[in-house]
Amino acid sequence: MIVERIWTANSYRNYNYLIACPETGEALAIDPLDSEKCLQHARLKGWQITQILNTHEHHDHTGGNAAVVAATGAKVIAHHRAGGKIAGMDRGVQAGDVIKVGKTVELECLDTPGHTMCHICLRAHGDHPALFSGDTLFNAGAGNVHNGGNVQDLYTSFAQQLAKLPDNTRIYPGHDYIENNLRFTLAREPDNAAAKALLPEVTGHDAANAIVTTMGQERTFNTFLRLTSPSVIAQLREAFPDLPAQPDPQTVFTKLRELRNKW
């Protein structure tokens, strides 16, 4: 599996992705908002985009579909309940379905509601496990639930699926928010050594050449994966004095998301 991360350099700080089979040159485009850059990268690599996967229905993830389809004839894949929300959808997928790219690439669909209720993450198994997480899991952060989402479902997606991924899973999110997310981590957990160490490396960084984190690293500095940290809970109780001394993880997640909304 070859992964090409494409930095759009737009105001939303989107990442687009091409996943290619090294044997056939067939490629899957994930959320190809910047259709021109995606098509150009494919041409330079000698790849043929045959499929598009939209992680969810928001325009900054689907807006390039039509141009890519017009140029390549690619089939559009998305959550099985997104048919009325994504124009020209050819295939609806659900948890456990597999998307095959060429001869060698197989990607498992995870149904991860929360940011929206029709959100898919893609998981690559094998020697180089990876997660293409859309707007569910960000580097050092979690998606919002402002436009058709639900925070309880987002917590469940984290707790029951993402938090159980192996430590060596590489994380490929839909946006570059790592600097601001690390600053939020340090506001909520001032003694987080991993966040302190990484923040200078990503401050004002070139997002086109940004680091790729692993799930193991995320567990050290992503506040939304540190729900039982005494430091996180202590800071949270200062912001929300009515919280019990040992709030349950879902409550911690919900309150963190509430604070992040205003950050």
PDB file of C-alpha atoms in Angstrom:
ATOM      1  CA  MET A   1       0.000   0.000   0.000  1.00  0.00           C
ATOM      2  CA  ILE A   2       1.324   3.421  -0.985  1.00  0.00           C
ATOM      3  CA  VAL A   3      -0.070   6.467   0.836  1.00  0.00           C
ATOM      4  CA  GLU A   4       0.154   9.912  -0.724  1.00  0.00           C
ATOM      5  CA  ARG A   5      -0.936  12.678   1.641  1.00  0.00           C
ATOM      6  CA  ILE A   6      -1.994  15.822  -0.203  1.00  0.00           C
ATOM      7  CA  TRP A   7      -1.965  19.173   1.605  1.00  0.00           C
ATOM      8  CA  THR A   8      -4.637  21.466   0.185  1.00  0.00           C
ATOM      9  CA  ALA A   9      -3.296  24.657   1.834  1.00  0.00           C
ATOM     10  CA  ASN A  10      -6.856  25.932   2.135  1.00  0.00           C
ATOM     11  CA  SER A  11      -8.383  27.835   5.041  1.00  0.00           C
ATOM     12  CA  TYR A  12      -9.914  24.639   6.458  1.00  0.00           C
ATOM     13  CA  ARG A  13      -6.464  22.974   6.521  1.00  0.00           C
ATOM     14  CA  ASN A  14      -7.716  19.861   4.706  1.00  0.00           C
ATOM     15  CA  TYR A  15      -5.676  16.801   3.915  1.00  0.00           C
ATOM     16  CA  ASN A  16      -6.658  14.641   0.931  1.00  0.00           C
ATOM     17  CA  TYR A  17      -5.210  11.169   0.364  1.00  0.00           C
ATOM     18  CA  LEU A  18      -4.427   8.802  -2.458  1.00  0.00           C
ATOM     19  CA  ILE A  19      -3.964   5.122  -1.579  1.00  0.00           C
ATOM     20  CA  ALA A  20      -2.427   3.120  -4.392  1.00  0.00           C
ATOM     21  CA  CYS A  21      -1.716  -0.503  -5.204  1.00  0.00           C
ATOM     22  CA  PRO A  22       1.976  -0.759  -6.136  1.00  0.00           C
ATOM     23  CA  GLU A  23       1.316  -3.645  -8.535  1.00  0.00           C
ATOM     24  CA  THR A  24      -1.501  -2.184 -10.623  1.00  0.00           C
ATOM     25  CA  GLY A  25      -1.291   1.572 -10.086  1.00  0.00           C
ATOM     26  CA  GLU A  26      -4.970   1.709  -9.191  1.00  0.00           C
ATOM     27  CA  ALA A  27      -5.724   4.328  -6.549  1.00  0.00           C
ATOM     28  CA  LEU A  28      -8.423   5.274  -4.073  1.00  0.00           C
ATOM     29  CA  ALA A  29      -8.926   8.997  -3.405  1.00  0.00           C
ATOM     30  CA  ILE A  30     -10.082   9.849   0.112  1.00  0.00           C
ATOM     31  CA  ASP A  31     -12.055  13.092   0.436  1.00  0.00           C
ATOM     32  CA  PRO A  32     -10.493  14.652  -2.708  1.00  0.00           C
ATOM     33  CA  LEU A  33     -11.669  18.221  -2.107  1.00  0.00           C
ATOM     34  CA  ASP A  34      -8.753  19.659  -4.058  1.00  0.00           C
ATOM     35  CA  SER A  35      -9.514  17.690  -7.202  1.00  0.00           C
ATOM     36  CA  GLU A  36      -6.824  19.429  -9.227  1.00  0.00           C
ATOM     37  CA  LYS A  37      -4.037  18.501  -6.804  1.00  0.00           C
ATOM     38  CA  CYS A  38      -5.339  14.933  -6.452  1.00  0.00           C
ATOM     39  CA  LEU A  39      -5.483  14.426 -10.198  1.00  0.00           C
ATOM     40  CA  GLN A  40      -2.075  16.013 -10.666  1.00  0.00           C
ATOM     41  CA  HIS A  41      -0.474  13.780  -8.029  1.00  0.00           C
ATOM     42  CA  ALA A  42      -2.029  10.704  -9.627  1.00  0.00           C
ATOM     43  CA  ARG A  43      -0.711  11.710 -13.053  1.00  0.00           C
ATOM     44  CA  LEU A  44       2.791  12.311 -11.697  1.00  0.00           C
ATOM     45  CA  LYS A  45       2.804   8.890 -10.046  1.00  0.00           C
ATOM     46  CA  GLY A  46       1.301   7.150 -13.037  1.00  0.00           C
ATOM     47  CA  TRP A  47      -1.741   6.051 -11.038  1.00  0.00           C
ATOM     48  CA  GLN A  48      -5.364   5.696 -12.111  1.00  0.00           C
ATOM     49  CA  ILE A  49      -7.963   6.852  -9.586  1.00  0.00           C
ATOM     50  CA  THR A  50     -10.719   4.229  -9.801  1.00  0.00           C
ATOM     51  CA  GLN A  51     -12.571   4.910  -6.535  1.00  0.00           C
ATOM     52  CA  ILE A  52     -13.399   7.807  -4.209  1.00  0.00           C
ATOM     53  CA  LEU A  53     -14.165   7.342  -0.524  1.00  0.00           C
ATOM     54  CA  ASN A  54     -15.914  10.143   1.324  1.00  0.00           C
ATOM     55  CA  THR A  55     -15.477   9.761   5.069  1.00  0.00           C
ATOM     56  CA  HIS A  56     -18.620  11.848   5.562  1.00  0.00           C
ATOM     57  CA  GLU A  57     -20.968  14.214   3.804  1.00  0.00           C
ATOM     58  CA  HIS A  58     -19.575  17.686   4.592  1.00  0.00           C
ATOM     59  CA  HIS A  59     -18.739  19.769   1.537  1.00  0.00           C
ATOM     60  CA  ASP A  60     -15.078  20.221   2.438  1.00  0.00           C
ATOM     61  CA  HIS A  61     -14.761  16.440   1.979  1.00  0.00           C
ATOM     62  CA  THR A  62     -17.100  15.882  -0.991  1.00  0.00           C
ATOM     63  CA  GLY A  63     -16.619  19.094  -2.964  1.00  0.00           C
ATOM     64  CA  GLY A  64     -14.075  17.621  -5.369  1.00  0.00           C
ATOM     65  CA  ASN A  65     -16.008  14.461  -6.212  1.00  0.00           C
ATOM     66  CA  ALA A  66     -17.607  15.654  -9.434  1.00  0.00           C
ATOM     67  CA  ALA A  67     -14.362  16.846 -10.996  1.00  0.00           C
ATOM     68  CA  VAL A  68     -12.511  13.633 -10.117  1.00  0.00           C
ATOM     69  CA  VAL A  69     -15.362  11.497 -11.458  1.00  0.00           C
ATOM     70  CA  ALA A  70     -15.493  13.547 -14.654  1.00  0.00           C
ATOM     71  CA  ALA A  71     -11.751  13.089 -15.191  1.00  0.00           C
ATOM     72  CA  THR A  72     -11.444   9.425 -14.226  1.00  0.00           C
ATOM     73  CA  GLY A  73     -14.862   7.738 -14.073  1.00  0.00           C
ATOM     74  CA  ALA A  74     -14.140   6.782 -10.452  1.00  0.00           C
ATOM     75  CA  LYS A  75     -16.909   5.226  -8.357  1.00  0.00           C
ATOM     76  CA  VAL A  76     -17.992   7.128  -5.238  1.00  0.00           C
ATOM     77  CA  ILE A  77     -18.145   5.202  -1.949  1.00  0.00           C
ATOM     78  CA  ALA A  78     -19.560   6.478   1.347  1.00  0.00           C
ATOM     79  CA  HIS A  79     -21.562   5.454   4.406  1.00  0.00           C
ATOM     80  CA  HIS A  80     -24.586   3.393   3.470  1.00  0.00           C
ATOM     81  CA  ARG A  81     -26.949   5.991   4.947  1.00  0.00           C
ATOM     82  CA  ALA A  82     -25.328   8.923   3.125  1.00  0.00           C
ATOM     83  CA  GLY A  83     -27.023   8.351  -0.230  1.00  0.00           C
ATOM     84  CA  GLY A  84     -29.310  11.342   0.118  1.00  0.00           C
ATOM     85  CA  LYS A  85     -26.468  13.555   1.272  1.00  0.00           C
ATOM     86  CA  ILE A  86     -23.693  12.799  -1.236  1.00  0.00           C
ATOM     87  CA  ALA A  87     -24.520  13.244  -4.908  1.00  0.00           C
ATOM     88  CA  GLY A  88     -23.654  10.450  -7.304  1.00  0.00           C
ATOM     89  CA  MET A  89     -22.852   7.847  -4.666  1.00  0.00           C
ATOM     90  CA  ASP A  90     -22.243   4.425  -6.240  1.00  0.00           C
ATOM     91  CA  ARG A  91     -21.629   2.205  -3.216  1.00  0.00           C
ATOM     92  CA  GLY A  92     -22.783   2.412   0.382  1.00  0.00           C
ATOM     93  CA  VAL A  93     -20.585   0.718   2.976  1.00  0.00           C
ATOM     94  CA  GLN A  94     -21.037  -0.242   6.595  1.00  0.00           C
ATOM     95  CA  ALA A  95     -18.949  -1.626   9.450  1.00  0.00           C
ATOM     96  CA  GLY A  96     -16.795  -4.550   8.370  1.00  0.00           C
ATOM     97  CA  ASP A  97     -17.075  -3.953   4.633  1.00  0.00           C
ATOM     98  CA  VAL A  98     -13.808  -4.062   2.696  1.00  0.00           C
ATOM     99  CA  ILE A  99     -12.679  -1.682  -0.026  1.00  0.00           C
ATOM    100  CA  LYS A 100     -10.178  -3.310  -2.377  1.00  0.00           C
ATOM    101  CA  VAL A 101      -7.719  -1.231  -4.365  1.00  0.00           C
ATOM    102  CA  GLY A 102      -5.942  -3.092  -7.137  1.00  0.00           C
ATOM    103  CA  LYS A 103      -4.502  -6.491  -6.245  1.00  0.00           C
ATOM    104  CA  THR A 104      -2.834  -5.807  -2.911  1.00  0.00           C
ATOM    105  CA  VAL A 105      -4.733  -3.206  -0.884  1.00  0.00           C
ATOM    106  CA  GLU A 106      -7.676  -3.987   1.374  1.00  0.00           C
ATOM    107  CA  LEU A 107      -9.195  -1.390   3.692  1.00  0.00           C
ATOM    108  CA  GLU A 108     -11.733  -2.191   6.393  1.00  0.00           C
ATOM    109  CA  CYS A 109     -14.638   0.210   6.917  1.00  0.00           C
ATOM    110  CA  LEU A 110     -15.322   1.330  10.480  1.00  0.00           C
ATOM    111  CA  ASP A 111     -18.696   2.927  11.214  1.00  0.00           C
ATOM    112  CA  THR A 112     -17.675   5.837  13.457  1.00  0.00           C
ATOM    113  CA  PRO A 113     -20.608   8.173  14.143  1.00  0.00           C
ATOM    114  CA  GLY A 114     -20.183  11.337  16.143  1.00  0.00           C
ATOM    115  CA  HIS A 115     -18.831  14.129  13.955  1.00  0.00           C
ATOM    116  CA  THR A 116     -21.737  13.226  11.719  1.00  0.00           C
ATOM    117  CA  MET A 117     -23.976  10.177  11.932  1.00  0.00           C
ATOM    118  CA  CYS A 118     -22.730   8.908   8.554  1.00  0.00           C
ATOM    119  CA  HIS A 119     -18.996   8.828   9.150  1.00  0.00           C
ATOM    120  CA  ILE A 120     -16.606   6.135   7.931  1.00  0.00           C
ATOM    121  CA  CYS A 121     -12.994   5.611   8.991  1.00  0.00           C
ATOM    122  CA  LEU A 122     -10.792   3.272   6.961  1.00  0.00           C
ATOM    123  CA  ARG A 123      -8.425   0.843   8.622  1.00  0.00           C
ATOM    124  CA  ALA A 124      -5.454  -0.797   6.950  1.00  0.00           C
ATOM    125  CA  HIS A 125      -4.208  -4.002   8.577  1.00  0.00           C
ATOM    126  CA  GLY A 126      -0.946  -5.851   7.926  1.00  0.00           C
ATOM    127  CA  ASP A 127       2.664  -4.883   8.500  1.00  0.00           C
ATOM    128  CA  HIS A 128       1.936  -1.149   8.280  1.00  0.00           C
ATOM    129  CA  PRO A 129      -1.428  -0.592  10.002  1.00  0.00           C
ATOM    130  CA  ALA A 130      -3.050   2.767   9.440  1.00  0.00           C
ATOM    131  CA  LEU A 131      -6.269   4.638  10.123  1.00  0.00           C
ATOM    132  CA  PHE A 132      -7.717   7.218   7.734  1.00  0.00           C
ATOM    133  CA  SER A 133      -9.824   8.967  10.305  1.00  0.00           C
ATOM    134  CA  GLY A 134     -11.591  11.816   8.501  1.00  0.00           C
ATOM    135  CA  ASP A 135     -12.999  14.239  11.056  1.00  0.00           C
ATOM    136  CA  THR A 136     -13.405  11.722  13.897  1.00  0.00           C
ATOM    137  CA  LEU A 137      -9.863  11.521  15.271  1.00  0.00           C
ATOM    138  CA  PHE A 138      -7.348  14.302  14.677  1.00  0.00           C
ATOM    139  CA  ASN A 139      -3.688  14.416  15.641  1.00  0.00           C
ATOM    140  CA  ALA A 140      -3.961  15.313  19.349  1.00  0.00           C
ATOM    141  CA  GLY A 141      -7.703  15.945  19.086  1.00  0.00           C
ATOM    142  CA  ALA A 142     -11.243  14.885  18.292  1.00  0.00           C
ATOM    143  CA  GLY A 143     -13.827  16.098  15.809  1.00  0.00           C
ATOM    144  CA  ASN A 144     -16.594  18.502  16.722  1.00  0.00           C
ATOM    145  CA  VAL A 145     -20.300  17.672  16.565  1.00  0.00           C
ATOM    146  CA  HIS A 146     -21.592  21.023  15.301  1.00  0.00           C
ATOM    147  CA  ASN A 147     -23.113  19.979  11.972  1.00  0.00           C
ATOM    148  CA  GLY A 148     -25.210  16.859  12.316  1.00  0.00           C
ATOM    149  CA  GLY A 149     -23.217  15.072  15.019  1.00  0.00           C
ATOM    150  CA  ASN A 150     -23.666  13.796  18.553  1.00  0.00           C
ATOM    151  CA  VAL A 151     -21.090  13.879  21.338  1.00  0.00           C
ATOM    152  CA  GLN A 152     -22.275  10.659  23.002  1.00  0.00           C
ATOM    153  CA  ASP A 153     -21.845   8.789  19.740  1.00  0.00           C
ATOM    154  CA  LEU A 154     -18.434  10.372  19.239  1.00  0.00           C
ATOM    155  CA  TYR A 155     -17.378   9.145  22.677  1.00  0.00           C
ATOM    156  CA  THR A 156     -18.620   5.650  21.858  1.00  0.00           C
ATOM    157  CA  SER A 157     -16.655   5.635  18.592  1.00  0.00           C
ATOM    158  CA  PHE A 158     -13.531   6.578  20.538  1.00  0.00           C
ATOM    159  CA  ALA A 159     -14.045   4.223  23.467  1.00  0.00           C
ATOM    160  CA  GLN A 160     -15.274   1.142  21.631  1.00  0.00           C
ATOM    161  CA  GLN A 161     -13.248   1.372  18.421  1.00  0.00           C
ATOM    162  CA  LEU A 162     -10.428   3.893  18.118  1.00  0.00           C
ATOM    163  CA  ALA A 163      -8.989   3.492  21.614  1.00  0.00           C
ATOM    164  CA  LYS A 164      -8.585  -0.240  20.971  1.00  0.00           C
ATOM    165  CA  LEU A 165      -6.403   0.130  17.870  1.00  0.00           C
ATOM    166  CA  PRO A 166      -2.806  -1.152  18.107  1.00  0.00           C
ATOM    167  CA  ASP A 167      -0.131   1.319  19.166  1.00  0.00           C
ATOM    168  CA  ASN A 168       1.671   1.134  15.797  1.00  0.00           C
ATOM    169  CA  THR A 169      -1.400   2.294  13.830  1.00  0.00           C
ATOM    170  CA  ARG A 170      -0.452   5.387  11.834  1.00  0.00           C
ATOM    171  CA  ILE A 171      -3.055   8.180  11.974  1.00  0.00           C
ATOM    172  CA  TYR A 172      -4.059  10.060   8.818  1.00  0.00           C
ATOM    173  CA  PRO A 173      -6.732  12.671   9.678  1.00  0.00           C
ATOM    174  CA  GLY A 174      -8.795  14.946   7.455  1.00  0.00           C
ATOM    175  CA  HIS A 175      -7.248  18.203   8.713  1.00  0.00           C
ATOM    176  CA  ASP A 176      -4.052  19.587  10.207  1.00  0.00           C
ATOM    177  CA  TYR A 177      -4.974  20.932  13.652  1.00  0.00           C
ATOM    178  CA  ILE A 178      -2.109  19.460  15.663  1.00  0.00           C
ATOM    179  CA  GLU A 179      -0.567  22.698  16.942  1.00  0.00           C
ATOM    180  CA  ASN A 180      -3.807  24.084  18.341  1.00  0.00           C
ATOM    181  CA  ASN A 181      -4.800  20.671  19.681  1.00  0.00           C
ATOM    182  CA  LEU A 182      -1.536  20.333  21.601  1.00  0.00           C
ATOM    183  CA  ARG A 183      -2.069  23.779  23.099  1.00  0.00           C
ATOM    184  CA  PHE A 184      -5.494  22.604  24.235  1.00  0.00           C
ATOM    185  CA  THR A 185      -3.920  19.490  25.744  1.00  0.00           C
ATOM    186  CA  LEU A 186      -1.533  21.633  27.776  1.00  0.00           C
ATOM    187  CA  ALA A 187      -4.383  23.876  28.918  1.00  0.00           C
ATOM    188  CA  ARG A 188      -6.207  20.801  30.195  1.00  0.00           C
ATOM    189  CA  GLU A 189      -3.147  18.813  31.366  1.00  0.00           C
ATOM    190  CA  PRO A 190      -0.297  21.280  32.016  1.00  0.00           C
ATOM    191  CA  ASP A 191       2.117  18.551  33.106  1.00  0.00           C
ATOM    192  CA  ASN A 192       1.784  16.502  29.906  1.00  0.00           C
ATOM    193  CA  ALA A 193       5.428  15.910  29.001  1.00  0.00           C
ATOM    194  CA  ALA A 194       4.701  14.418  25.567  1.00  0.00           C
ATOM    195  CA  ALA A 195       2.667  17.461  24.487  1.00  0.00           C
ATOM    196  CA  LYS A 196       5.343  19.835  25.815  1.00  0.00           C
ATOM    197  CA  ALA A 197       8.030  17.999  23.862  1.00  0.00           C
ATOM    198  CA  LEU A 198       6.113  17.887  20.576  1.00  0.00           C
ATOM    199  CA  LEU A 199       4.624  21.386  20.515  1.00  0.00           C
ATOM    200  CA  PRO A 200       7.848  23.202  19.463  1.00  0.00           C
ATOM    201  CA  GLU A 201       8.281  20.732  16.594  1.00  0.00           C
ATOM    202  CA  VAL A 202       4.849  21.508  15.109  1.00  0.00           C
ATOM    203  CA  THR A 203       4.583  25.221  15.911  1.00  0.00           C
ATOM    204  CA  GLY A 204       4.348  27.010  12.579  1.00  0.00           C
ATOM    205  CA  HIS A 205       5.286  23.813  10.775  1.00  0.00           C
ATOM    206  CA  ASP A 206       4.979  23.073   7.078  1.00  0.00           C
ATOM    207  CA  ALA A 207       1.783  21.028   7.042  1.00  0.00           C
ATOM    208  CA  ALA A 208       2.735  19.486   3.716  1.00  0.00           C
ATOM    209  CA  ASN A 209       5.588  17.723   5.494  1.00  0.00           C
ATOM    210  CA  ALA A 210       3.984  17.258   8.900  1.00  0.00           C
ATOM    211  CA  ILE A 211       4.745  14.308  11.139  1.00  0.00           C
ATOM    212  CA  VAL A 212       2.505  11.257  11.025  1.00  0.00           C
ATOM    213  CA  THR A 213       1.610  10.172  14.542  1.00  0.00           C
ATOM    214  CA  THR A 214       0.787   6.685  15.767  1.00  0.00           C
ATOM    215  CA  MET A 215      -1.988   5.562  18.044  1.00  0.00           C
ATOM    216  CA  GLY A 216       0.588   4.899  20.743  1.00  0.00           C
ATOM    217  CA  GLN A 217       1.738   8.512  20.553  1.00  0.00           C
ATOM    218  CA  GLU A 218      -1.835   9.773  20.524  1.00  0.00           C
ATOM    219  CA  ARG A 219      -2.446   8.007  23.819  1.00  0.00           C
ATOM    220  CA  THR A 220       0.283  10.135  25.386  1.00  0.00           C
ATOM    221  CA  PHE A 221      -0.876  13.586  24.252  1.00  0.00           C
ATOM    222  CA  ASN A 222      -4.431  13.402  22.896  1.00  0.00           C
ATOM    223  CA  THR A 223      -6.649  14.636  25.732  1.00  0.00           C
ATOM    224  CA  PHE A 224      -9.635  12.738  24.347  1.00  0.00           C
ATOM    225  CA  LEU A 225      -7.743   9.484  24.895  1.00  0.00           C
ATOM    226  CA  ARG A 226      -6.629  10.432  28.427  1.00  0.00           C
ATOM    227  CA  LEU A 227      -9.975  10.439  30.161  1.00  0.00           C
ATOM    228  CA  THR A 228      -8.754   8.881  33.420  1.00  0.00           C
ATOM    229  CA  SER A 229      -5.685  11.091  33.846  1.00  0.00           C
ATOM    230  CA  PRO A 230      -5.748  12.606  37.355  1.00  0.00           C
ATOM    231  CA  SER A 231      -4.320  15.847  35.970  1.00  0.00           C
ATOM    232  CA  VAL A 232      -7.018  16.097  33.281  1.00  0.00           C
ATOM    233  CA  ILE A 233      -9.733  15.417  35.851  1.00  0.00           C
ATOM    234  CA  ALA A 234      -8.319  17.924  38.344  1.00  0.00           C
ATOM    235  CA  GLN A 235      -8.239  20.700  35.741  1.00  0.00           C
ATOM    236  CA  LEU A 236     -11.705  19.753  34.544  1.00  0.00           C
ATOM    237  CA  ARG A 237     -13.128  20.025  38.066  1.00  0.00           C
ATOM    238  CA  GLU A 238     -11.789  23.560  38.258  1.00  0.00           C
ATOM    239  CA  ALA A 239     -13.786  24.421  35.129  1.00  0.00           C
ATOM    240  CA  PHE A 240     -16.821  22.413  36.255  1.00  0.00           C
ATOM    241  CA  PRO A 241     -16.925  22.472  40.087  1.00  0.00           C
ATOM    242  CA  ASP A 242     -20.040  20.297  40.235  1.00  0.00           C
ATOM    243  CA  LEU A 243     -18.222  17.296  38.763  1.00  0.00           C
ATOM    244  CA  PRO A 244     -17.645  14.411  41.188  1.00  0.00           C
ATOM    245  CA  ALA A 245     -14.128  13.548  42.284  1.00  0.00           C
ATOM    246  CA  GLN A 246     -14.047  10.566  39.928  1.00  0.00           C
ATOM    247  CA  PRO A 247     -16.236  11.416  36.919  1.00  0.00           C
ATOM    248  CA  ASP A 248     -16.900   8.624  34.439  1.00  0.00           C
ATOM    249  CA  PRO A 249     -14.938   8.703  31.151  1.00  0.00           C
ATOM    250  CA  GLN A 250     -17.953   9.677  29.048  1.00  0.00           C
ATOM    251  CA  THR A 251     -18.580  12.726  31.213  1.00  0.00           C
ATOM    252  CA  VAL A 252     -14.904  13.709  30.989  1.00  0.00           C
ATOM    253  CA  PHE A 253     -14.990  13.342  27.189  1.00  0.00           C
ATOM    254  CA  THR A 254     -18.196  15.392  26.921  1.00  0.00           C
ATOM    255  CA  LYS A 255     -16.868  18.201  29.096  1.00  0.00           C
ATOM    256  CA  LEU A 256     -13.560  18.273  27.222  1.00  0.00           C
ATOM    257  CA  ARG A 257     -15.426  18.570  23.931  1.00  0.00           C
ATOM    258  CA  GLU A 258     -17.493  21.408  25.415  1.00  0.00           C
ATOM    259  CA  LEU A 259     -14.327  23.275  26.384  1.00  0.00           C
ATOM    260  CA  ARG A 260     -12.676  22.571  23.038  1.00  0.00           C
ATOM    261  CA  ASN A 261     -15.682  24.110  21.263  1.00  0.00           C
ATOM    262  CA  LYS A 262     -14.722  27.466  22.776  1.00  0.00           C
ATOM    263  CA  TRP A 263     -10.959  27.091  22.356  1.00  0.00           C
TER     264      TRP A 263
END
